XYZ file of C-alpha atoms in Angstrom:
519
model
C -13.279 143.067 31.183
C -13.701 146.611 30.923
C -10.875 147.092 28.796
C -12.325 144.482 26.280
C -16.109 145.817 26.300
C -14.220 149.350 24.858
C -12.885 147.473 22.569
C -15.554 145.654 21.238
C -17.707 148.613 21.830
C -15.364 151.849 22.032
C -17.223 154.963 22.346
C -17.102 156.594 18.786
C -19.294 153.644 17.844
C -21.962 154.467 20.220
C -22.108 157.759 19.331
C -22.545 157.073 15.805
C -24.847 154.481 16.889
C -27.033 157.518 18.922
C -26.610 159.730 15.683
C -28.036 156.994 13.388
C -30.698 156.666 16.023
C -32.204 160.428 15.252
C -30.925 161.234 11.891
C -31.508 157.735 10.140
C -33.312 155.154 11.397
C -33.469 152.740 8.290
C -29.764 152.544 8.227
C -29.960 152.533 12.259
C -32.036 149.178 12.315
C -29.988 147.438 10.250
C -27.208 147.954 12.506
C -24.790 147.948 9.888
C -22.335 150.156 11.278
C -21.664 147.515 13.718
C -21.094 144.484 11.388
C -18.886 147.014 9.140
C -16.667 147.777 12.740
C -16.716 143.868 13.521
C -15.459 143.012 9.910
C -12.947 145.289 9.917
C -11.858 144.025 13.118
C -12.153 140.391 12.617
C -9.970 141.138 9.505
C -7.205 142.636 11.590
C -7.148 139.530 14.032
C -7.464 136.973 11.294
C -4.337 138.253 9.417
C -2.058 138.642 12.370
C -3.144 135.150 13.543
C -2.675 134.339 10.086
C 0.139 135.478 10.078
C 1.638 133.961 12.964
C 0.599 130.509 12.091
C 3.057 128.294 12.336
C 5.012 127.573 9.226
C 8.082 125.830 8.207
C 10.030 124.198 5.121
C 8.937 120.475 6.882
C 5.251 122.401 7.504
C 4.077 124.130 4.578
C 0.867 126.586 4.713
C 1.117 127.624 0.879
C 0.859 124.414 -1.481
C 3.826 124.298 -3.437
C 1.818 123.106 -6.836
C -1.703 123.504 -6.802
C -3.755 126.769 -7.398
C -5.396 128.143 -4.592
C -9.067 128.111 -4.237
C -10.170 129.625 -1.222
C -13.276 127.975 -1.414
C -11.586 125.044 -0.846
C -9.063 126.225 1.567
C -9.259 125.081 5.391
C -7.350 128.806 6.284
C -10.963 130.551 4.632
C -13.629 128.058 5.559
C -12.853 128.148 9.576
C -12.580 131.571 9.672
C -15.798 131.932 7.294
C -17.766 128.904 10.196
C -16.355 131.303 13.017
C -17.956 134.630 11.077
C -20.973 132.616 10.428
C -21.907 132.321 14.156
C -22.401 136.485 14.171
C -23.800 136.969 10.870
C -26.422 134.387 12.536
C -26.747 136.491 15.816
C -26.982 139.775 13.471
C -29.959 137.908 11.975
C -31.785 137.401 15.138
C -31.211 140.941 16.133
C -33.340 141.767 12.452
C -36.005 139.322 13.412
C -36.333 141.516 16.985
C -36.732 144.554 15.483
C -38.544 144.088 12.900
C -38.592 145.967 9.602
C -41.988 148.952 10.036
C -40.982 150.308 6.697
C -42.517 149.794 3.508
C -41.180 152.661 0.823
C -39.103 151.275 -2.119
C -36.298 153.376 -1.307
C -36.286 152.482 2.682
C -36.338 148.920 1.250
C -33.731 149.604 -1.207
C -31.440 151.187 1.005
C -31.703 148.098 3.501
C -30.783 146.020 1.089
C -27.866 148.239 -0.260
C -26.277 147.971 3.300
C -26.705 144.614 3.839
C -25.009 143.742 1.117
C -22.171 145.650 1.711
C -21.997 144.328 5.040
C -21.963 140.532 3.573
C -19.245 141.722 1.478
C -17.185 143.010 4.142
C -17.465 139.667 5.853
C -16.909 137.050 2.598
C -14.729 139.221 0.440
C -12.653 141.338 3.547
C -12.806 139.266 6.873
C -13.022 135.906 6.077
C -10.057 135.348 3.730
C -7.370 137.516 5.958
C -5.994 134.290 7.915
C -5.357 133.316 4.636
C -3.530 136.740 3.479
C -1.588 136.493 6.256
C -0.179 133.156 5.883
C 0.699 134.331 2.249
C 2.764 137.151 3.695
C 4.184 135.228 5.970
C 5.662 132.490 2.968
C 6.218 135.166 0.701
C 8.760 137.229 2.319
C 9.794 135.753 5.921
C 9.642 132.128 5.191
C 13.338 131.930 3.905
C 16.440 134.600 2.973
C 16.360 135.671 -0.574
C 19.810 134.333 -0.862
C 18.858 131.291 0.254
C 16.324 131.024 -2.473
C 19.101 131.644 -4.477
C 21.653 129.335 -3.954
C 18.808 126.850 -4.391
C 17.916 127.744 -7.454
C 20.887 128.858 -9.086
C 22.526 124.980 -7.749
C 19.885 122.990 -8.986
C 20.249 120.582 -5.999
C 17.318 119.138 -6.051
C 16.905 118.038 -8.770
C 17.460 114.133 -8.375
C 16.865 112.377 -11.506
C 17.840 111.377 -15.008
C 15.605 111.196 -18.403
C 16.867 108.314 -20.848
C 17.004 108.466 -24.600
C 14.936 106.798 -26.795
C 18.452 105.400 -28.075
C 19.036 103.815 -24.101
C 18.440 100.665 -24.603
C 21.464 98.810 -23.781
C 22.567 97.770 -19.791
C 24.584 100.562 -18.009
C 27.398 98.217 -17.976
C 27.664 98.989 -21.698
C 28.022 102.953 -20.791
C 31.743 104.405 -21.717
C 31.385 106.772 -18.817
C 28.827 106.622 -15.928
C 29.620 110.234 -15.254
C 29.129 111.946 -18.560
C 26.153 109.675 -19.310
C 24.091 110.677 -16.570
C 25.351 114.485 -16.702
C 23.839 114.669 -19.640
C 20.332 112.622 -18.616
C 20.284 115.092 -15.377
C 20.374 118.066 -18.303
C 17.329 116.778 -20.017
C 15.672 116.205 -16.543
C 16.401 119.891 -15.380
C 14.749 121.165 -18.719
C 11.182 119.318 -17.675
C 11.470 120.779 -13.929
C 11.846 124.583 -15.821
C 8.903 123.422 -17.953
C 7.322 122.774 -15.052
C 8.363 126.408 -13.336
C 7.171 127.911 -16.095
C 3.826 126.449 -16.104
C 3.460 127.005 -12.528
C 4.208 130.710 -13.366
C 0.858 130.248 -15.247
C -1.286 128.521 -12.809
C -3.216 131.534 -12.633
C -3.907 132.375 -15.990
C -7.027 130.791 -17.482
C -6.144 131.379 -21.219
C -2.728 129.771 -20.639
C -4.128 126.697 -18.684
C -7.050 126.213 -21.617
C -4.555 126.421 -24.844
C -2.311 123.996 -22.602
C -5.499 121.410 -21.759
C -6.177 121.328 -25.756
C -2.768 120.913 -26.908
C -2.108 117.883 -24.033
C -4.661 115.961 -26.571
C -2.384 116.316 -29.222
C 0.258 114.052 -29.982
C 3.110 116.733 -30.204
C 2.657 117.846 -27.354
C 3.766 113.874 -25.467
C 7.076 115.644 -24.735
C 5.269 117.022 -21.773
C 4.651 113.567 -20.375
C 7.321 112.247 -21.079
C 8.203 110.634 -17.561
C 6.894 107.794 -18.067
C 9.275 104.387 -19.058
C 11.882 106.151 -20.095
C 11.762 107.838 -17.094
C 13.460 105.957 -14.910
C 14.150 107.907 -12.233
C 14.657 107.182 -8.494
C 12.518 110.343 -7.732
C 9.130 109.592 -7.420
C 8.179 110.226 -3.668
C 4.227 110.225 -2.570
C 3.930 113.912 -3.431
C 0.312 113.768 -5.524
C -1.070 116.531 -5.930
C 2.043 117.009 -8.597
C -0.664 116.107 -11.318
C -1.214 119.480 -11.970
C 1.895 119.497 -13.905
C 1.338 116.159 -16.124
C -0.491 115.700 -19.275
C -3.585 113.521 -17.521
C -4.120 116.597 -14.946
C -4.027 119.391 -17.445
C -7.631 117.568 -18.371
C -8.375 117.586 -14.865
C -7.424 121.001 -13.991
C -9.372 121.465 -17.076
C -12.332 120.245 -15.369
C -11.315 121.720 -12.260
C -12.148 125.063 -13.892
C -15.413 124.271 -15.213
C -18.234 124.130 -13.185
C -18.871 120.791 -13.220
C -15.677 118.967 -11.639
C -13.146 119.871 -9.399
C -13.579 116.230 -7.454
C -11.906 114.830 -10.650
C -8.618 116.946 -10.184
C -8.674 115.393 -6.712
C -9.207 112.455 -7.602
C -6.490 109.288 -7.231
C -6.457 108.767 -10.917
C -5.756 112.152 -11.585
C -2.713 111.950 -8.724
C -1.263 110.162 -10.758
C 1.787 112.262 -12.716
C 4.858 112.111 -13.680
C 5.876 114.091 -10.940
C 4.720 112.615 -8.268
C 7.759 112.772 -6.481
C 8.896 115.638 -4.390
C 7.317 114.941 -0.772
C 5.892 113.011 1.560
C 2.721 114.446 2.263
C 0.101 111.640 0.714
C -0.771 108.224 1.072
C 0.650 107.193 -1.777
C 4.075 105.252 -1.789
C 7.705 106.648 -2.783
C 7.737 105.110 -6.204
C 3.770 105.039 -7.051
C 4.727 104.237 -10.452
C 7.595 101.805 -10.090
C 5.501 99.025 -11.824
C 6.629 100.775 -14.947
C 10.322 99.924 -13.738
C 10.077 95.960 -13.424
C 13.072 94.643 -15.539
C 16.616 94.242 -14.540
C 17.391 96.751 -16.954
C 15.847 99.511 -15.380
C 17.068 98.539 -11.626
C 20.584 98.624 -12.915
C 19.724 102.151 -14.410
C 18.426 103.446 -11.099
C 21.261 101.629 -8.797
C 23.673 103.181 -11.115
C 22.248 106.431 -10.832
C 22.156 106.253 -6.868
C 25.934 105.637 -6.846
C 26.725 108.222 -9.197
C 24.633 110.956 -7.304
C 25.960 109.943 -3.903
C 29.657 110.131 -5.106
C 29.226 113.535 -7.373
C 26.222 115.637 -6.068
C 25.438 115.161 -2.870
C 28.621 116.476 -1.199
C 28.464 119.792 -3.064
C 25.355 120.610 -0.862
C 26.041 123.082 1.611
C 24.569 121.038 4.842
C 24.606 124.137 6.676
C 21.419 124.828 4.505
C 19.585 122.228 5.715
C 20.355 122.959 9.257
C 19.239 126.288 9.284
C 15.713 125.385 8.195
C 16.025 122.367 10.460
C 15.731 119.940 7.291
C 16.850 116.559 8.452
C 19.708 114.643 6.559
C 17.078 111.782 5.838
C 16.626 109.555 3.014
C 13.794 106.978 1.676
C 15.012 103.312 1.228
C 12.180 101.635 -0.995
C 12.829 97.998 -1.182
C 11.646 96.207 -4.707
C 12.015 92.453 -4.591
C 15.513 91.754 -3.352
C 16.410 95.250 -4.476
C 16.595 98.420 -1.864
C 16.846 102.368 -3.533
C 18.032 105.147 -1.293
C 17.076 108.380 -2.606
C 17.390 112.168 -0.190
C 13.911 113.751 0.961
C 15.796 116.710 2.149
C 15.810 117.794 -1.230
C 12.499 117.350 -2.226
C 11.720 119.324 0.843
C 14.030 121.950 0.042
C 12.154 122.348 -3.563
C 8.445 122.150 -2.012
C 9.786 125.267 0.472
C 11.100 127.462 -2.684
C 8.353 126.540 -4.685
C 5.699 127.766 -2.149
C 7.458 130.873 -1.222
C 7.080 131.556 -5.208
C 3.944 130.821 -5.371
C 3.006 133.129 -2.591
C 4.630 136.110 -4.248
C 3.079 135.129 -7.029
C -0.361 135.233 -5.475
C 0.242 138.141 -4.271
C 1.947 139.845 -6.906
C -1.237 138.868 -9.952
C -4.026 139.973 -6.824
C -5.639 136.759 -7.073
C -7.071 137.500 -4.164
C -9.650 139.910 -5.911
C -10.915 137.142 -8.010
C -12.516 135.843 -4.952
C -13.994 138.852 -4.022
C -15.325 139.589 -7.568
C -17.111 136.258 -7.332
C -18.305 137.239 -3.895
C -20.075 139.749 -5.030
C -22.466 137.414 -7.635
C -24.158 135.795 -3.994
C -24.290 138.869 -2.238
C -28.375 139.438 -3.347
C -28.958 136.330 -2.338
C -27.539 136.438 1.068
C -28.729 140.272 1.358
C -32.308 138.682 0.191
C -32.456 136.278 2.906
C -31.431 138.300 5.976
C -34.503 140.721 4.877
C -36.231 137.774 5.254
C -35.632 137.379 9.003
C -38.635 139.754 10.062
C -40.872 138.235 8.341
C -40.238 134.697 9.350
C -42.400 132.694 11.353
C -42.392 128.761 12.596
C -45.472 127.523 11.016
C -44.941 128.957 7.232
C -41.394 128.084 6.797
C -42.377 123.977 7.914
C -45.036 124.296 5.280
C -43.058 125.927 2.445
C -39.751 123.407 3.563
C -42.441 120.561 3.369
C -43.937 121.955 -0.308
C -39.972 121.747 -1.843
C -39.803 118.094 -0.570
C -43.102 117.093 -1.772
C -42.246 118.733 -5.225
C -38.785 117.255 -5.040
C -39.464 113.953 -4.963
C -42.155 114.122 -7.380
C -39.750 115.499 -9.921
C -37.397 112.615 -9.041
C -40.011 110.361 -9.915
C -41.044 111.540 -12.901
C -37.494 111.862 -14.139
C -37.106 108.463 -13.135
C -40.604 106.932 -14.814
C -39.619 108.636 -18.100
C -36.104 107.079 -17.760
C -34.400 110.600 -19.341
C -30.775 110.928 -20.059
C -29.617 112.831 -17.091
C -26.740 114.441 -19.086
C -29.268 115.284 -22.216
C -31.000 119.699 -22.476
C -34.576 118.915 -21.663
C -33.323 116.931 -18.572
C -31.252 120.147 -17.561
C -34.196 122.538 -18.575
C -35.945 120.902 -15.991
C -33.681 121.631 -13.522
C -33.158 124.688 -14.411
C -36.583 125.130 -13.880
C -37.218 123.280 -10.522
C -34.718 126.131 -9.019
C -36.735 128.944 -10.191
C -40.037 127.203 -9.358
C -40.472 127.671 -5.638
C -39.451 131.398 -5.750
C -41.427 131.985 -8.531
C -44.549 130.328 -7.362
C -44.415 132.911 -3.960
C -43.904 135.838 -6.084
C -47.194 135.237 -8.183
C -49.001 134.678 -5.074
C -48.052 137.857 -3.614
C -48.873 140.111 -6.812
C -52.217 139.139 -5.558
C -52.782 140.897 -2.754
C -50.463 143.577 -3.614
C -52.975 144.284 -6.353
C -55.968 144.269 -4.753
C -54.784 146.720 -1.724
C -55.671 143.516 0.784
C -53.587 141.349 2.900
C -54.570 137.261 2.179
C -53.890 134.450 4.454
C -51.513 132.979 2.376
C -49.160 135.326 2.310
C -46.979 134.081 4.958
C -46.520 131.016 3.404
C -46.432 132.753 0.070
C -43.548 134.981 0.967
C -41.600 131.567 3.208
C -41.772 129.953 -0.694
C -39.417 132.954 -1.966
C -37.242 132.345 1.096
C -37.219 128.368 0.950
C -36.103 128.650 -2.873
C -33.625 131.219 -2.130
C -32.075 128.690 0.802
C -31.814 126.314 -1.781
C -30.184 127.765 -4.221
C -27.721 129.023 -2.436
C -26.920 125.717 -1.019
C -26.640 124.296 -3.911
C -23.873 127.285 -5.527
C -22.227 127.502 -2.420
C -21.294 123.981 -2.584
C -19.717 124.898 -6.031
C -18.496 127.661 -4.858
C -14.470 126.284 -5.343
C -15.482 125.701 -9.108
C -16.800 128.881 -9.860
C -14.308 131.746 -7.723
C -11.533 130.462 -8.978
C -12.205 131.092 -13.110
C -15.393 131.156 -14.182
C -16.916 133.604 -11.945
C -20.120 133.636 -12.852
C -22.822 130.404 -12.360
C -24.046 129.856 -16.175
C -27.457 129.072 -14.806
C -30.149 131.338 -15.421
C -32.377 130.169 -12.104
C -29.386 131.649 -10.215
C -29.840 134.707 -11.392
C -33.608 134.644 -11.723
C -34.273 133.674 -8.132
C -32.226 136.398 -6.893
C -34.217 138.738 -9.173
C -37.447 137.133 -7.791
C -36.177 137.694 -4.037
C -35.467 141.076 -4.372
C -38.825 141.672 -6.121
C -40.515 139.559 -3.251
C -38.380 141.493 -0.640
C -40.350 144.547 -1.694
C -43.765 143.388 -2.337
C -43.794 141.835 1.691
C -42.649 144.954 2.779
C -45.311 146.982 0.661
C -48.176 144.317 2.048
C -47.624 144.718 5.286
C -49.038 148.330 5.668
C -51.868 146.707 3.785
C -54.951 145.766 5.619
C -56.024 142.587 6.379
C -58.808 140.384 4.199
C -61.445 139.898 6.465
């Protein structure tokens, strides 16, 4: 036990902690010096626990497809809960003590620190599990000349592309050999389209010219799986709509700040690639419907033979073994009809293509796009633990109480007037019903401010400030995987506005405290 208190409390800290004491005793109070040594070392523990996560080519940590948003990833929002817990005790310990200062700059430099701190914890701490399981896929996952061999074989690549001028039964083929060499070819050339947009993911002018050109016609040769794809490929792997022409619109959206849901969504699933694992609900050949005829099942039986006889025993089996990949296969059964197509090497792909895109990560410092959108909440969050001294029971029930009331009376009205909920003066309103709250505590505290006396109301004044501030950051952080990922920045003004009005409100409380009281 002793060991551990050092730890958590060696003794350079409580020097520094004594020094602060006599020397400053703004920056002392807020006790930042402690979060700052916590952060740090929560960010050590994360990535080495991160790091040692368990991860295999049948267990994937890094999705082999999709962008990552780590507003959206499990590996930052448990370690961001677990952080949460001492950011909340480090609150309490600012509603103990209090805050007996009231110059701008002793307000200022409160502020300063605890941002900083917040920083340390969103932007530093919180996404190191996740760092760690990137280093981990990136470089230790699997041998470089394993990656290799994969890549340079083209293994996995199970499947054919017809012609438009494949129209006639396989029975009418010269040779089954050379005919579906040559389909495998084609097929090949829209998995390196797909590499190479995947080498993209990342780059927002890329992934915008690409959503506008899906809409034109020219461009169909990127979805071109569809019937004349018939391929016995497709596996339940979904999320591979990132790579077809429908989820280029809903990456699209994904980026904006109105949808990611829709990039989620089933519909969306749906691509022309929805092959490679078995990690969804959805079944081997989602899209099989489009494969009805006898025509097609003599294409796809055909093709089974052929790849069975020519392709599968140039695979080096030893591969498999050594990143215990079973020899398995999926039999889907269609009418009286039963396909037998590998999952080995669809697992075998989904392993390369996450180690890639964990270099790749890495490599482009995505990760500072997250912290660069950290740093747009950061008043906000600074704003609000100010707010702890100043809190009290009765106040914060009446302000909560005042938002409800004025809630549902704007729902009302919205709803009497029957306005389009899509249309500007609709959204104005909104806009508006952010910045209200905060707004309507600020004015309310110039008051007293100005005439050099404390009022009753400004407790409850001061809890309307806080109340709007809780809910707009509610409200962003909820967005928070549409807006770190691209955007950066919330387009609404209130989000801005509000934090202006907290900071302004932060110093006015502290400036009307030293006040005397209205008798």
């Amino acid at each position: 036990m002793k060991t551990i208190y050092k730890l958590l409390n060696p003794p350079f800290l409580r020097r520094l902690d004594e020094w602060l004491l006599g020397r400053y005793p703004v920056v002392w109070r807020t006790r930042g010096h402690y979060v700052l040594f916590y952060a740090l070392l929560a960010a050590v523990v994360l990535f080495v626990a991160g790091f040692c996560w368990p991860v295999s080519v049948a267990k994937l940590t890094i999705d082999p497809i999709k962008p990552i948003v780590l507003g959206q990833d499990v590996f930052y929002i448990l370690p961001m809960v677990i952080l949460s817990f001492g950011l909340l005790y480090w609150a309490y310990r600012q509603y103990q003590a209090g805050f007996p200062f009231y110059q701008v700059k002793q307000i200022g430099a409160t502020l300063l620190i605890y941002t900083v701190c917040f920083y340390m914890v969103t932007a530093v701490a919180a996404p190191a599990f996740k760092l760690g399981a990137l280093v981990r896929t990136a470089w230790f996952l699997m041998d470089e000349a394993d990656l290799k061999y994969w890549e340079d074989n083209d293994f996995f690549a199970y499947g054919f592309l017809l012609k438009d001028s494949d129209t006639l039964s396989i029975d009418a083929v010269p040779s089954i050999n050379s005919f579906f060499k040559e389909r495998e070819g084609e097929f090949r050339k829209l998995r390196k389209r797909e590499d190479f947009i995947l080498e993209n993911r990342y780059n927002s002018i890329f992934i915008d010219t690409l959503a506008y050109l899906s809409d034109r016609s020219y461009l169909s040769d990127l979805s071109d799986l569809s019937d004349r794809s018939y391929l016995s490929y497709r596996s339940d792997r979904s999320d591979r709509s990132y790579l077809s022409d429908r989820s280029y619109r809903s990456y699209r959206s994904y980026r904006s700040d109105r949808s990611y849901r829709s990039y989620r969504s089933d519909r969306s699933y749906l691509s022309y690639r929805s092959y490679r694992s078995d990690r969804s609900d959805r079944s081997y050949l989602s899209d099989l419907s489009d494969l009805s005829d006898l025509l097609d099942l003599s294409y796809l039986s055909s093709y089974e033979h052929y790849y069975h006889t020519n392709q599968h025993n140039l695979i080096n089996k030893s591969q498999l073994e050594k990143y215990a990949v079973p020899l398995r296969y999926n039999s889907i059964k269609i009418d009286t009809f039963t396909l037998t197509a590998p999952r080995f090497v669809y697992q075998m792909e989904d392993a390369i293509r996450s180690v890639r895109h964990a270099r790749q990560y890495l490599a482009e410092w995505i990760i500072f796009r997250h912290a660069r959108a950290s740093l747009l909440y950061l008043p906000l969050l600074a704003c609000l633990i100010f707010a702890a001294p100043f809190m009290a029971f009765r106040p914060a029930l009446t302000a909560i109480g005042t938002a409800i009331a004025g809630w549902m009376l704007l729902t009302f009205v919205l709803e009497v007037k029957e306005l389009d909920p899509s249309g500007a003066f609709v959204n104005d309103i909104n806009i508006l019903s952010f910045a209200l709250l905060p707004l309507t505590g600020l004015l309310m505290l110039l008051y007293p401010a100005f005439t050099q006396k404390q009022s009753r109301y400004v407790a409850f004044a001061f809890h309307l400030i806080v109340t709007g501030l809780f809910v707009v950051v509610f409200s962003f952080v909820l967005d928070l995987e549409d807006t770190d990922f691209a955007i950066y920045k919330p387009v609404d003004i209130a989000f801005f506005g509000v934090q202006a009005i907290g900071v302004a409100g932060a110093i006015l409380m502290a400036y009307i405290q030293k006040l005397p009281k209205r008798r």
